[in-house]
CSV table of C-alpha atoms and ligand atoms in Angstrom, one decimal:
chain,number,residue,atom,x,y,z
A,1,MET,CA,0.0,0.0,0.0
A,2,SER,CA,1.3,3.4,-1.0
A,3,ARG,CA,0.2,6.5,1.0
A,4,GLY,CA,1.5,9.1,-1.4
A,5,PRO,CA,3.4,9.8,-4.6
A,6,GLU,CA,6.8,9.7,-2.8
A,7,GLU,CA,6.0,6.2,-1.6
A,8,THR,CA,5.0,5.0,-5.0
A,9,ARG,CA,8.2,6.4,-6.4
A,10,GLU,CA,10.2,4.6,-3.7
A,11,ILE,CA,8.4,1.3,-4.6
A,12,GLY,CA,9.3,2.0,-8.2
A,13,PHE,CA,12.9,2.6,-7.3
A,14,ARG,CA,13.2,-0.6,-5.4
A,15,LEU,CA,11.6,-2.5,-8.3
A,16,GLY,CA,14.0,-0.8,-10.7
A,17,ARG,CA,17.0,-2.0,-8.7
A,18,LEU,CA,15.9,-5.6,-9.2
A,19,LEU,CA,15.4,-5.3,-13.0
A,20,LYS,CA,17.7,-7.0,-15.4
A,21,PRO,CA,18.5,-6.4,-19.1
A,22,GLY,CA,15.6,-7.7,-21.2
A,23,ASP,CA,13.0,-7.2,-18.6
A,24,ILE,CA,9.6,-5.7,-19.6
A,25,VAL,CA,7.3,-4.2,-17.0
A,26,GLY,CA,3.7,-3.6,-17.7
A,27,LEU,CA,1.8,-1.0,-15.7
A,28,TYR,CA,-2.0,-1.3,-15.1
A,29,GLY,CA,-4.1,1.4,-13.5
A,30,GLU,CA,-6.7,4.1,-14.2
A,31,LEU,CA,-6.1,7.6,-15.2
A,32,GLY,CA,-4.0,9.3,-12.5
A,33,ALA,CA,-3.4,6.0,-10.6
A,34,GLY,CA,0.3,6.8,-10.4
A,35,LYS,CA,1.8,4.9,-13.3
A,36,THR,CA,4.1,7.7,-14.4
A,37,THR,CA,5.1,8.3,-10.8
A,38,MET,CA,6.1,4.7,-10.6
A,39,VAL,CA,8.1,5.0,-13.9
A,40,LYS,CA,10.0,7.9,-12.4
A,41,GLY,CA,11.1,5.7,-9.5
A,42,ILE,CA,12.1,2.8,-11.8
A,43,ALA,CA,14.0,5.3,-14.1
A,44,GLY,CA,15.7,6.7,-11.0
A,45,ALA,CA,17.2,3.3,-10.2
A,46,LEU,CA,18.8,3.4,-13.6
A,47,GLY,CA,20.2,6.9,-13.0
A,48,ILE,CA,17.7,8.8,-15.1
A,49,GLY,CA,16.4,12.0,-13.6
A,50,ASP,CA,12.6,12.2,-13.2
A,51,ARG,CA,12.4,15.5,-15.1
A,52,GLU,CA,13.5,13.6,-18.2
A,53,ILE,CA,10.4,11.3,-18.0
A,54,ALA,CA,7.7,12.8,-20.2
A,55,SER,CA,4.0,12.3,-20.0
A,56,ALA,CA,1.7,10.6,-22.6
A,57,SER,CA,0.6,13.8,-24.1
A,58,TYR,CA,4.0,14.3,-25.7
A,59,MET,CA,5.1,10.8,-26.6
A,60,ILE,CA,4.3,7.1,-27.1
A,61,ILE,CA,7.9,5.8,-26.9
A,62,SER,CA,10.9,7.4,-25.3
A,63,GLU,CA,14.3,5.9,-25.1
A,64,TYR,CA,17.1,6.8,-22.7
A,65,ARG,CA,20.8,6.0,-23.0
A,66,SER,CA,21.2,4.5,-19.6
A,67,SER,CA,23.0,1.3,-18.9
A,68,PRO,CA,21.1,-0.9,-19.6
A,69,PRO,CA,19.1,1.3,-22.0
A,70,PHE,CA,15.7,2.2,-20.8
A,71,THR,CA,12.5,2.5,-22.9
A,72,HIS,CA,9.3,4.2,-21.6
A,73,VAL,CA,6.2,3.4,-23.5
A,74,ASP,CA,2.8,5.0,-22.9
A,75,LEU,CA,-0.1,3.4,-24.7
A,76,TYR,CA,-2.7,5.9,-23.4
A,77,ARG,CA,-3.5,7.3,-26.8
A,78,ILE,CA,-3.5,3.9,-28.5
A,79,GLU,CA,-7.0,2.8,-29.5
A,80,SER,CA,-6.6,-0.8,-30.6
A,81,ALA,CA,-4.1,-3.7,-30.6
A,82,ASP,CA,-3.6,-3.1,-34.3
A,83,GLU,CA,-2.2,0.3,-33.6
A,84,VAL,CA,0.3,-1.3,-31.2
A,85,GLU,CA,1.7,-3.2,-34.1
A,86,ASP,CA,1.8,0.0,-36.2
A,87,ILE,CA,4.0,1.9,-33.8
A,88,GLY,CA,6.6,-0.7,-34.1
A,89,LEU,CA,6.6,-1.6,-30.4
A,90,TRP,CA,8.3,-4.9,-30.9
A,91,GLU,CA,11.4,-3.4,-32.5
A,92,GLN,CA,11.9,-1.2,-29.5
A,93,ILE,CA,11.3,-3.3,-26.4
A,94,GLY,CA,12.9,-6.5,-25.3
A,95,GLY,CA,16.5,-6.9,-26.5
A,96,GLY,CA,19.1,-6.0,-23.9
A,97,GLY,CA,17.3,-3.0,-22.4
A,98,ILE,CA,14.7,-2.5,-19.7
A,99,SER,CA,11.2,-1.4,-20.9
A,100,VAL,CA,8.2,-0.2,-19.0
A,101,ILE,CA,4.8,0.1,-20.6
A,102,GLU,CA,2.0,2.3,-19.2
A,103,TRP,CA,-1.6,1.2,-20.1
A,104,ALA,CA,-0.3,-2.3,-20.8
A,105,GLY,CA,-3.9,-3.5,-20.8
A,106,LYS,CA,-4.3,-1.8,-24.2
A,107,ALA,CA,-1.9,-4.4,-25.7
A,108,GLU,CA,-3.3,-7.3,-23.8
A,109,GLY,CA,-2.5,-10.6,-25.5
A,110,LEU,CA,0.4,-9.0,-27.4
A,111,LEU,CA,2.8,-8.7,-24.6
A,112,PRO,CA,5.1,-11.5,-23.4
A,113,ASP,CA,3.8,-14.0,-20.8
A,114,ASP,CA,6.9,-13.5,-18.6
A,115,MET,CA,6.3,-9.7,-18.4
A,116,ILE,CA,6.5,-8.2,-14.9
A,117,LYS,CA,3.0,-6.8,-14.0
A,118,VAL,CA,2.4,-3.8,-11.7
A,119,ARG,CA,-1.2,-3.1,-10.8
A,120,ILE,CA,-2.1,0.2,-9.1
A,121,VAL,CA,-5.6,0.6,-7.7
A,122,THR,CA,-6.7,3.9,-6.3
A,123,ALA,CA,-7.9,3.8,-2.6
A,124,GLY,CA,-9.0,7.3,-1.7
A,125,GLU,CA,-7.2,10.5,-2.5
A,126,THR,CA,-3.6,9.4,-1.8
A,127,GLY,CA,-3.9,5.7,-1.1
A,128,ARG,CA,-2.8,3.3,-3.8
A,129,GLU,CA,-2.9,-0.5,-3.6
A,130,ILE,CA,0.2,-1.7,-5.6
A,131,THR,CA,0.7,-5.3,-6.5
A,132,ILE,CA,3.7,-6.6,-8.4
A,133,GLU,CA,3.6,-10.0,-10.2
A,134,GLY,CA,6.2,-12.0,-12.1
A,135,ILE,CA,9.3,-11.0,-10.2
A,136,ASP,CA,11.0,-13.2,-7.6
A,137,GLU,CA,12.9,-10.9,-5.4
A,138,LYS,CA,14.8,-13.5,-3.5
A,139,ASP,CA,16.0,-15.2,-6.7
A,140,ARG,CA,17.2,-11.8,-8.0
A,141,ASN,CA,18.9,-10.7,-4.8
A,142,ASN,CA,20.9,-13.9,-4.8
A,143,ARG,CA,22.4,-13.5,-8.2
B,201,ATP,N1,0.0,7.2,-3.5
B,201,ATP,C1,0.2,7.8,-4.6
B,201,ATP,N2,0.9,7.3,-5.6
B,201,ATP,C2,1.1,8.0,-6.8
B,201,ATP,N3,0.4,9.1,-7.1
B,201,ATP,C3,-0.4,9.7,-6.2
B,201,ATP,C4,-0.5,9.0,-4.9
B,201,ATP,N4,-1.4,9.8,-4.2
B,201,ATP,C5,-1.7,10.8,-5.0
B,201,ATP,N5,-1.1,10.8,-6.2
B,201,ATP,C6,-1.3,11.8,-7.2
B,201,ATP,O1,-1.9,11.1,-8.3
B,201,ATP,C7,-1.3,11.6,-9.6
B,201,ATP,C8,-0.7,10.4,-10.3
B,201,ATP,O2,-0.2,10.9,-11.5
B,201,ATP,P1,0.6,10.0,-12.6
B,201,ATP,O3,0.8,10.8,-13.8
B,201,ATP,O4,1.7,9.3,-11.9
B,201,ATP,O5,-0.6,8.9,-12.9
B,201,ATP,P2,-0.7,8.0,-14.2
B,201,ATP,O6,-1.3,6.7,-13.8
B,201,ATP,O7,0.6,8.0,-15.0
B,201,ATP,O8,-1.8,8.8,-15.1
B,201,ATP,P3,-2.1,8.7,-16.6
B,201,ATP,O9,-3.1,7.7,-16.7
B,201,ATP,O10,-2.7,10.1,-16.9
B,201,ATP,O11,-0.8,8.4,-17.3
B,201,ATP,C9,-0.3,12.6,-9.2
B,201,ATP,O12,-1.0,13.9,-9.3
B,201,ATP,C10,0.0,12.3,-7.8
B,201,ATP,O13,0.4,13.4,-7.0
B,202,MG,MG1,1.1,8.3,-17.0
């Protein structure tokens, strides 16, 4: 449970530290749930400043030259799964980088089964129920 934007960002930061090259993270949650806030935390773990992270009104895919490279995808303005194909998503995620996808539900069925899923559910003004699936923290910490 997150009680404010800072906490969501911190949860993102901790998740970001566990990510490995090739990981894809899908974010689910309504408008204003805190998906971009979480992306800023994840990006921070890769050394990317949060002012560099743009919002969906400006971009669909942004790439950052971090190590490993980071790709931020926001499918908010996408209307159908066909359009997901049109934007060339597959050429830009996967590979050796780390990718996060806001509004992953819009590409349901097209994204890999082993994708890490983050669900954010609004609980009042500043409460957010956050669940993360598909990542085994213990396994990763022991590498
Ligand atoms: N616990 C919380 N975690 C994250 N954001 C919160 C929280 N409580 C309040 N907020 C507020 O909710 C908003 C979340 O905005 P953000 O852009 O991260 O959401 P989003 O899910 O990316 O929205 P969009 O669907 O428009 O892309 C911010 O204004 C933030 O201050
Ligand atoms: Mg957003």
